Short mmCIF file of C-alpha atoms in Angstrom, two decimals:
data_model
loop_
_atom_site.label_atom_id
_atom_site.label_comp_id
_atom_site.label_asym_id
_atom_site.label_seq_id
_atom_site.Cartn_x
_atom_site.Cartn_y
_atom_site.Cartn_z
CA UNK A 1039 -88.55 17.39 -22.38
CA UNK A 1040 -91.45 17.50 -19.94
CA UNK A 1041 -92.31 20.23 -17.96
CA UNK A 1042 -92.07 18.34 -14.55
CA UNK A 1043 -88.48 17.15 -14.67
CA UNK A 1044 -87.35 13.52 -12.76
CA UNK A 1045 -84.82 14.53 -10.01
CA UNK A 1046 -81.81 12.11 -9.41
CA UNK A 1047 -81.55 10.83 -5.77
CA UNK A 1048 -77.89 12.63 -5.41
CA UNK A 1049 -76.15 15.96 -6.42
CA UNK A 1050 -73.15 15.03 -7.67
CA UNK A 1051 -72.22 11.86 -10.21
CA UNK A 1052 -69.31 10.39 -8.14
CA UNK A 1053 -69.41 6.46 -9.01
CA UNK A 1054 -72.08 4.38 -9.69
CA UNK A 1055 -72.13 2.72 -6.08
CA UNK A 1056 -74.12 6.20 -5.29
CA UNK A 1057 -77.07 5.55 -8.35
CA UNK A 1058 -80.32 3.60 -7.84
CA UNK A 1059 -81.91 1.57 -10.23
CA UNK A 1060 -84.41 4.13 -10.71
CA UNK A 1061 -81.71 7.05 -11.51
CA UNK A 1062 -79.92 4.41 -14.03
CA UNK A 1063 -82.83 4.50 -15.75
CA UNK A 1064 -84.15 8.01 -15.55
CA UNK A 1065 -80.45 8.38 -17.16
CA UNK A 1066 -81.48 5.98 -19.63
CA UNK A 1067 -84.45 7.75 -20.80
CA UNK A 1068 -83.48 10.94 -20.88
CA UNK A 1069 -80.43 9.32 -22.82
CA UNK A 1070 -82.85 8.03 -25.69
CA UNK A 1071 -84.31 11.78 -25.97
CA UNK A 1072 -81.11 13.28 -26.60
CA UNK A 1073 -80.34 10.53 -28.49
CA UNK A 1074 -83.04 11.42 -30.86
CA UNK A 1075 -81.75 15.44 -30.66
CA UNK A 1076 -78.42 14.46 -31.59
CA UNK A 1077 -79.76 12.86 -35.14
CA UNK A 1078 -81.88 15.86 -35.94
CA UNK A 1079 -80.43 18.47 -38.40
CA UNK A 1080 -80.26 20.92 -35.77
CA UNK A 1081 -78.16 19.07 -32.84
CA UNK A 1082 -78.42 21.83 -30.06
CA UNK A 1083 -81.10 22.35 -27.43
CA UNK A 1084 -81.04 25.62 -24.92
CA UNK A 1085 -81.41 23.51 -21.43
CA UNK A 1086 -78.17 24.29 -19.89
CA UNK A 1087 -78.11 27.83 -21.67
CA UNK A 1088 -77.47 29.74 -17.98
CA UNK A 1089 -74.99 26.73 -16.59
CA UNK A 1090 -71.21 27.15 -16.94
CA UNK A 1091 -69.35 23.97 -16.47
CA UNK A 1092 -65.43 23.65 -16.02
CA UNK A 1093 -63.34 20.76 -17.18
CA UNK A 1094 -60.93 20.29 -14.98
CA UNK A 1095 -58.54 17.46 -16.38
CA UNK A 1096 -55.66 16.14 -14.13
CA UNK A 1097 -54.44 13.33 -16.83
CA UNK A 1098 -54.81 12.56 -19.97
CA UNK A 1099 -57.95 12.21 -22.11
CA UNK A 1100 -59.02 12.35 -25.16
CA UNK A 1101 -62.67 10.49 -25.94
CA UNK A 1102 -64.23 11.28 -22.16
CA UNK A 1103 -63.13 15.25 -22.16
CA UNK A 1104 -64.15 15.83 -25.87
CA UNK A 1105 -67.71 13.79 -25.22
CA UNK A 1106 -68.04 15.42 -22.03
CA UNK A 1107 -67.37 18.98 -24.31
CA UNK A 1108 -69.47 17.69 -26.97
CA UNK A 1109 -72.48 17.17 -24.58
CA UNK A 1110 -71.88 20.34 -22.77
CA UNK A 1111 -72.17 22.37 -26.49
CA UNK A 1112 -75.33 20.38 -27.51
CA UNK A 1113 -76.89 21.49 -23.99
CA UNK A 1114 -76.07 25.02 -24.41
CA UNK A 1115 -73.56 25.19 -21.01
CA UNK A 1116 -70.93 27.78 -21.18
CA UNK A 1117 -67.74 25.78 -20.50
CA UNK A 1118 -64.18 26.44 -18.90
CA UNK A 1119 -61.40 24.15 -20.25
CA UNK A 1120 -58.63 23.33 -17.53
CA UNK A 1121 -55.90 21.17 -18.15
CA UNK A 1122 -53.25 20.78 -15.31
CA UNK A 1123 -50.40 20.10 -17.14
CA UNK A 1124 -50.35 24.03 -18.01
CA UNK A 1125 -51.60 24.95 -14.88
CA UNK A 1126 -50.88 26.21 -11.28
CA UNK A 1127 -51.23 22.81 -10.14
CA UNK A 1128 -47.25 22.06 -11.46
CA UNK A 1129 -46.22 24.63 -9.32
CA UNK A 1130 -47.67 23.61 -6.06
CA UNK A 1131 -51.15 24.70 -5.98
CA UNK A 1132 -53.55 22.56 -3.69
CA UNK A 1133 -56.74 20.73 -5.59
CA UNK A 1134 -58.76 22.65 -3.07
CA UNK A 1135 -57.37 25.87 -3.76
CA UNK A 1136 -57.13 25.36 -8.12
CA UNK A 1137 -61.10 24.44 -7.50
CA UNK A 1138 -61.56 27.15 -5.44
CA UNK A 1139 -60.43 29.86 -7.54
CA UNK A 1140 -62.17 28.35 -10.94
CA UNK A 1141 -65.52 29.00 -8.40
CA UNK A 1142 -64.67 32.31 -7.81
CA UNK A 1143 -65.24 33.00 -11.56
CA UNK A 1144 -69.12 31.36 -11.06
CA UNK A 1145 -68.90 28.17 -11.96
CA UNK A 1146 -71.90 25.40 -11.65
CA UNK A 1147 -70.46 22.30 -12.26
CA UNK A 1148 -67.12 20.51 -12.57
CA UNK A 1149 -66.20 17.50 -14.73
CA UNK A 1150 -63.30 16.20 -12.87
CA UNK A 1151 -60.42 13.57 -14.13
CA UNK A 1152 -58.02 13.12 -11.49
CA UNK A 1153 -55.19 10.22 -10.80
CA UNK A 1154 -56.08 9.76 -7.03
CA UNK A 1155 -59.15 7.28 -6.27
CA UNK A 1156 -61.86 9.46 -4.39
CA UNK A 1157 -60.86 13.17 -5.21
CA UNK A 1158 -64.25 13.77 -6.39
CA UNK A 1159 -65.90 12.98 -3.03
CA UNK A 1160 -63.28 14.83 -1.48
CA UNK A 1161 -63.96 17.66 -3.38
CA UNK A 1162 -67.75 17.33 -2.77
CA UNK A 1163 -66.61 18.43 0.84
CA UNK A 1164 -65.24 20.93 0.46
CA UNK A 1165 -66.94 22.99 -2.80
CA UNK A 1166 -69.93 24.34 -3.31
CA UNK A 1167 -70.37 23.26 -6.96
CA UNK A 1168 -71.94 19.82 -8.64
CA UNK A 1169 -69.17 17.08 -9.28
CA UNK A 1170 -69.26 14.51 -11.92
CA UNK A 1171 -66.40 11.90 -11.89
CA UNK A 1172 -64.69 11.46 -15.36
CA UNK A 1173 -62.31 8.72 -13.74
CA UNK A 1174 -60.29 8.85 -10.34
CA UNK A 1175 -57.42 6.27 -10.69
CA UNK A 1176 -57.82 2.97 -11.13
CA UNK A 1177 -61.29 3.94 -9.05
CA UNK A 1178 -64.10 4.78 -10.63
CA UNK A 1179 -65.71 6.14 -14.63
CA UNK A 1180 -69.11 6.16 -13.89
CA UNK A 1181 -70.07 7.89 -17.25
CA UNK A 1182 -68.38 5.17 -19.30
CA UNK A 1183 -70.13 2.51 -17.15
CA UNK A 1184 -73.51 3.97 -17.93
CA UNK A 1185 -72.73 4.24 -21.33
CA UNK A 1186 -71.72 0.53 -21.89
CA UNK A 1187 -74.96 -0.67 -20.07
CA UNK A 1188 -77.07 1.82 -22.17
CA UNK A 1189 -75.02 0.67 -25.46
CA UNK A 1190 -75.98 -3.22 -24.17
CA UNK A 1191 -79.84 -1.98 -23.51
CA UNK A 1192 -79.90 -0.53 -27.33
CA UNK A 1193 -78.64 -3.86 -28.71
CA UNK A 1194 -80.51 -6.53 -26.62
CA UNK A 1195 -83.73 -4.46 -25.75
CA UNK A 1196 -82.62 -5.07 -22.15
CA UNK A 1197 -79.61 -5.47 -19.79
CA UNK A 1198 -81.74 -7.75 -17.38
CA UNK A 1199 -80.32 -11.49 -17.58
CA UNK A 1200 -77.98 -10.55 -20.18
CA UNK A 1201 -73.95 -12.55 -19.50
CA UNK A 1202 -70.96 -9.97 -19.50
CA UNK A 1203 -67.37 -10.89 -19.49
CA UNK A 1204 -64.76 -8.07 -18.95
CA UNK A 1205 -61.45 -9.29 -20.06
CA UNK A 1206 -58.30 -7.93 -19.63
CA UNK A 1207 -56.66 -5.58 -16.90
CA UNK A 1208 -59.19 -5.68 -14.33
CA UNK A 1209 -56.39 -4.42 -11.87
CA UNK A 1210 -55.91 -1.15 -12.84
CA UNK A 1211 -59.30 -0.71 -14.58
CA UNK A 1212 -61.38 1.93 -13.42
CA UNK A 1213 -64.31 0.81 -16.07
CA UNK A 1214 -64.10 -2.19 -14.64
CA UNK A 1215 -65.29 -1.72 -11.04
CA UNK A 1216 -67.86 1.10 -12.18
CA UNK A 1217 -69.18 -1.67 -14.91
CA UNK A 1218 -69.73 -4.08 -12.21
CA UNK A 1219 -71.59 -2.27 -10.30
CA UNK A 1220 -73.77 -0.70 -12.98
CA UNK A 1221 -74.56 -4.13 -14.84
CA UNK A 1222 -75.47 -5.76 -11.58
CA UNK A 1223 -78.18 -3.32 -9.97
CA UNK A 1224 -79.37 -3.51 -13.89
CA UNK A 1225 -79.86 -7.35 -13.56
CA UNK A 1226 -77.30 -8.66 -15.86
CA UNK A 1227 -74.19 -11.56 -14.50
CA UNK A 1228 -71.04 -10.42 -14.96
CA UNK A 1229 -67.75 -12.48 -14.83
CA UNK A 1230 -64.27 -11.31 -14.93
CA UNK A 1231 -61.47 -13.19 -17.03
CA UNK A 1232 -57.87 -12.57 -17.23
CA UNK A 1233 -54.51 -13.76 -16.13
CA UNK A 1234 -54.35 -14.41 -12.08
CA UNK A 1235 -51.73 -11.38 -11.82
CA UNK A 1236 -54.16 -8.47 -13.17
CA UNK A 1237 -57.45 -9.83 -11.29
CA UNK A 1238 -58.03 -8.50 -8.01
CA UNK A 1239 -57.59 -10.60 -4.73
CA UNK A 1240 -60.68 -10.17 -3.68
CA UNK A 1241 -63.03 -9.32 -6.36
CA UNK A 1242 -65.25 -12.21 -5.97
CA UNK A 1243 -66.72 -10.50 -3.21
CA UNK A 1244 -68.42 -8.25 -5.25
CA UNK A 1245 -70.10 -11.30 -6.56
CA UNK A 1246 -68.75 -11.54 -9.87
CA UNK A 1247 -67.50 -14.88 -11.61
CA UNK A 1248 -63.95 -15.27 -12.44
CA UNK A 1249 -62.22 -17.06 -14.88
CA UNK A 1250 -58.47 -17.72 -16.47
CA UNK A 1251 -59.46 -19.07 -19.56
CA UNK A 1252 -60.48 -16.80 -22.68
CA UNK A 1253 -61.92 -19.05 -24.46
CA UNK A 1254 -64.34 -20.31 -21.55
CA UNK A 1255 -65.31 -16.79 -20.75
CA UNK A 1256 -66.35 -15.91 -24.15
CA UNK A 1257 -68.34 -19.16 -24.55
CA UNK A 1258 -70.68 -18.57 -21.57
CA UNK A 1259 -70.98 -14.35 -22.10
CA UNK A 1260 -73.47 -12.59 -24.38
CA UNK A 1261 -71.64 -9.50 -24.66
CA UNK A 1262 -67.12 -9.60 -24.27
CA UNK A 1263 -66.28 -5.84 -22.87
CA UNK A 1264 -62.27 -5.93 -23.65
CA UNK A 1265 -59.97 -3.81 -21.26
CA UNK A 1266 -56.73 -2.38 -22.24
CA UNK A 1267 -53.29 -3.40 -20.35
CA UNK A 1268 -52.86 -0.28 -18.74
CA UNK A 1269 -49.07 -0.03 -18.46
CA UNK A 1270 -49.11 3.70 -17.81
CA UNK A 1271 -50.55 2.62 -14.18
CA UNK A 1272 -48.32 -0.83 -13.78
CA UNK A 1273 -45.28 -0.28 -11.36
CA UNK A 1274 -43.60 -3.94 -11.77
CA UNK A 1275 -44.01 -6.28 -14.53
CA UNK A 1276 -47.50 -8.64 -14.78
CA UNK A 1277 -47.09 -10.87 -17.18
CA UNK A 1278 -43.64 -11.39 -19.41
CA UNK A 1279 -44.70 -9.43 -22.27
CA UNK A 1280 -47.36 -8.26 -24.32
CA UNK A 1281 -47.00 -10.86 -27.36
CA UNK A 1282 -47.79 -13.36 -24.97
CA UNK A 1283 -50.68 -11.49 -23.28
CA UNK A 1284 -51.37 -11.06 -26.72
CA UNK A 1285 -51.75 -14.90 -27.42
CA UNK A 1286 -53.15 -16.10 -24.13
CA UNK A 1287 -56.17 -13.17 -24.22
CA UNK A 1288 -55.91 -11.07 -27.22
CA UNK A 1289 -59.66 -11.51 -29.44
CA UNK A 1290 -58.59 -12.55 -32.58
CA UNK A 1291 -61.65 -13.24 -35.50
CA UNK A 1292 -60.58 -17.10 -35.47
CA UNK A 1293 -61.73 -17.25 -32.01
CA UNK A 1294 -64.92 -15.00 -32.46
CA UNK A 1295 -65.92 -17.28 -35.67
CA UNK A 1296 -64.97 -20.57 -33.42
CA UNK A 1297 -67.29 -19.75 -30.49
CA UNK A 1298 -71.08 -21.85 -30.53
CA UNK A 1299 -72.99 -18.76 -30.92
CA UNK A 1300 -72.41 -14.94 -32.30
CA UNK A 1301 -71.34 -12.79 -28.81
CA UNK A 1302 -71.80 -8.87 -28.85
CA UNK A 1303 -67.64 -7.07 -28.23
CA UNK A 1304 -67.41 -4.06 -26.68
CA UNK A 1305 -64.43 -1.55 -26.22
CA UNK A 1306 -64.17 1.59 -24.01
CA UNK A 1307 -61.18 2.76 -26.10
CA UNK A 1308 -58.56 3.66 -26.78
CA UNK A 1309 -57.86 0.30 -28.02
CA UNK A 1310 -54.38 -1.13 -28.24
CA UNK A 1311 -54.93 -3.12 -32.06
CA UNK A 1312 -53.13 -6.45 -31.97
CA UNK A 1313 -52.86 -6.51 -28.27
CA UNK A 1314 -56.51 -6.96 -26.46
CA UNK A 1315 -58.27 -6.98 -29.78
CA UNK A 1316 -57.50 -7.65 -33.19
CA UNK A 1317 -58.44 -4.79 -36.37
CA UNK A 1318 -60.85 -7.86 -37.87
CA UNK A 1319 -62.90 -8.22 -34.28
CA UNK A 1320 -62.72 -4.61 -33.52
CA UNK A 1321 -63.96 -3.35 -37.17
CA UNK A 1322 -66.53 -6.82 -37.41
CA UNK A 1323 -70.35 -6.77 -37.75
CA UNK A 1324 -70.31 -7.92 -34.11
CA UNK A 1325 -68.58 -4.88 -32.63
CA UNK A 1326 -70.24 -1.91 -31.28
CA UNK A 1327 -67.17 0.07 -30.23
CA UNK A 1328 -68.50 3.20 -31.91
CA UNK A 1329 -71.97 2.83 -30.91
CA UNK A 1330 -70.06 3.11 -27.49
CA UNK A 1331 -68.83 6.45 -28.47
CA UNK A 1332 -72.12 8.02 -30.29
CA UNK A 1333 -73.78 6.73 -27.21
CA UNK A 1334 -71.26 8.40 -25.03
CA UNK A 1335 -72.42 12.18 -25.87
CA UNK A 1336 -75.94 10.86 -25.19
CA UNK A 1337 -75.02 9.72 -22.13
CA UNK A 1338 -73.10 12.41 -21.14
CA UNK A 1339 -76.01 15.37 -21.81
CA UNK A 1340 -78.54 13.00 -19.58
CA UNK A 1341 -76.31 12.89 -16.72
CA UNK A 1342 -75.53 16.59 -16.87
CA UNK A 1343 -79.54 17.74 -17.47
CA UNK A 1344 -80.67 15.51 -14.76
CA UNK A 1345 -77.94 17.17 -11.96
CA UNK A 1346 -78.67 20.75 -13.50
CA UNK A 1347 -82.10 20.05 -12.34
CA UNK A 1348 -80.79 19.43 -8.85
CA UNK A 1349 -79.74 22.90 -8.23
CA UNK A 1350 -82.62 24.60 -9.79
#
């Protein structure tokens, strides 16, 4: 790393509606130099060595808190596991006040997961410490969105011009909205395909196509980013069942091998095998699903340099 480091234009990583161009692709190229750390023998570099980070998890993860922990290790951070299914937050405590007192004990920066769309900015108002947004409802996942572009920038050289469907639960997708935005200030068209009852009313406003039809989608995208049905967040029934969601939008190696010309598929996991995406498509030449996750960590230890450098 240079000497004279690149500042972000914001403090905190709360969606990707707050990035520039320009601090997409500072994250981008401080991505490809950790990138290159993370396949040397040695793996671990001392910037963050002084920087204690909490993970503060208010639902379930997996893949995001253990990159997230990954990246934090490689870096050097000290780090504060928080998970508030064990916490003081079942018996009453405020978000405010579970915050507070993890910032009593001199914490920098908090990686936050939290059900309600907009807790990080809301906790940007009222703490004193860096936020970065691991997913807020059906909201926002910044980190996932810049690590799907970045993933699309390694393949095709560029995102610039490049066609990207996302298929499947754009409803209740928070990759979705932060993949929008990120693909479009990089340049690239984006259209949205799935049934009628899990697009959003108004989505076309953002300036995205949208389409019904799989198999139209998939013939006019480059790269086919497939969503999960995310019945954990569904309240009433949208569509009659998942065999038939299954048939009507589930990528199946048939279609893939049917299509006029070989299309890039993308996953952000976990991935429901058999529903959105078949084991043949998922584990196929054309996939890049764990190039998603190795990129991930990369990622991950950009966007947490680059704000570490905003304090100093």
């Amino acid at each position: 790393m240079s000497e004279t480091v690149q500042k972000l234009s914001t403090r905190h990583l709360l969606g990707i509606k707050d990035l520039t161009t320009r601090d997409i692709e500072l994250i981008f190229e401080t991505a490809d130099t950790f990138k290159d750390v993370l396949n040397r023998p040695i793996k671990k570099v001392p910037s963050l060595r002084d920087i204690t980070i909490a993970n503060i998890f208010f639902e379930n993860s997996t893949r995001t808190r253990l990159s997230f922990e990954l990246a934090q290790k490689r870096l050097s951070a000290d780090i504060v596991n928080f998970a508030a299914s064990s916490s003081s937050v079942s018996k009453g405590e405020t978000l405010i006040d579970t915050v507070n007192n993890i910032l009593a004990m001199k914490v920098d920066m908090i990686v936050m997961r939290h059900p309600y769309p907009g807790a990080g900015v809301f906790l940007s108002r009222h703490v004193n410490a860096q936020i970065v947004n691991a997913g807020d409802g059906a909201h926002e996942h910044p980190t996932q969105a810049l690590l799907d572009a970045f993933s699309i920038r390694e393949k095709y050289g560029d995102v610039a011009g490049k066609k990207v469907a996302i298929i499947g639960d754009i409803l209740h997708s928070r990759v979705a909205l932060s993949n929008i935005l990120c693909l479009q200030k990089l340049g690239a068209e984006v259209m949205v395909c799935g049934p009628t009852t899990l697009i959003p009313k108004h989505i076309g406003s953002l300036g995205v196509k949208v389409e019904h039809d799989l198999l139209t989608a998939l013939n006019w995208c480059d790269v086919a980013n497939m969503l999960r049905i995310q019945l954990e967040r569904q309240d009433i029934k949208y569509f009659p069942s998942l065999r038939e969601y299954s048939m009507l939008y589930g990528l199946n190696k048939r279609i893939l091998d049917s299509l006029d010309k070989e299309i890039t598929v993308m996953h952000p996991g976990p991935i429901n095998r058999g529903v959105e995406i078949t084991s043949d498509v998922a584990d196929s030449k054309q996939s890049i699903i764990l190039d998603q996750v190795e990129n991930g960590v990369a990622i991950r230890m950009a966007v947490l340099y680059l704000l570490a450098g905003q304090a100093s």
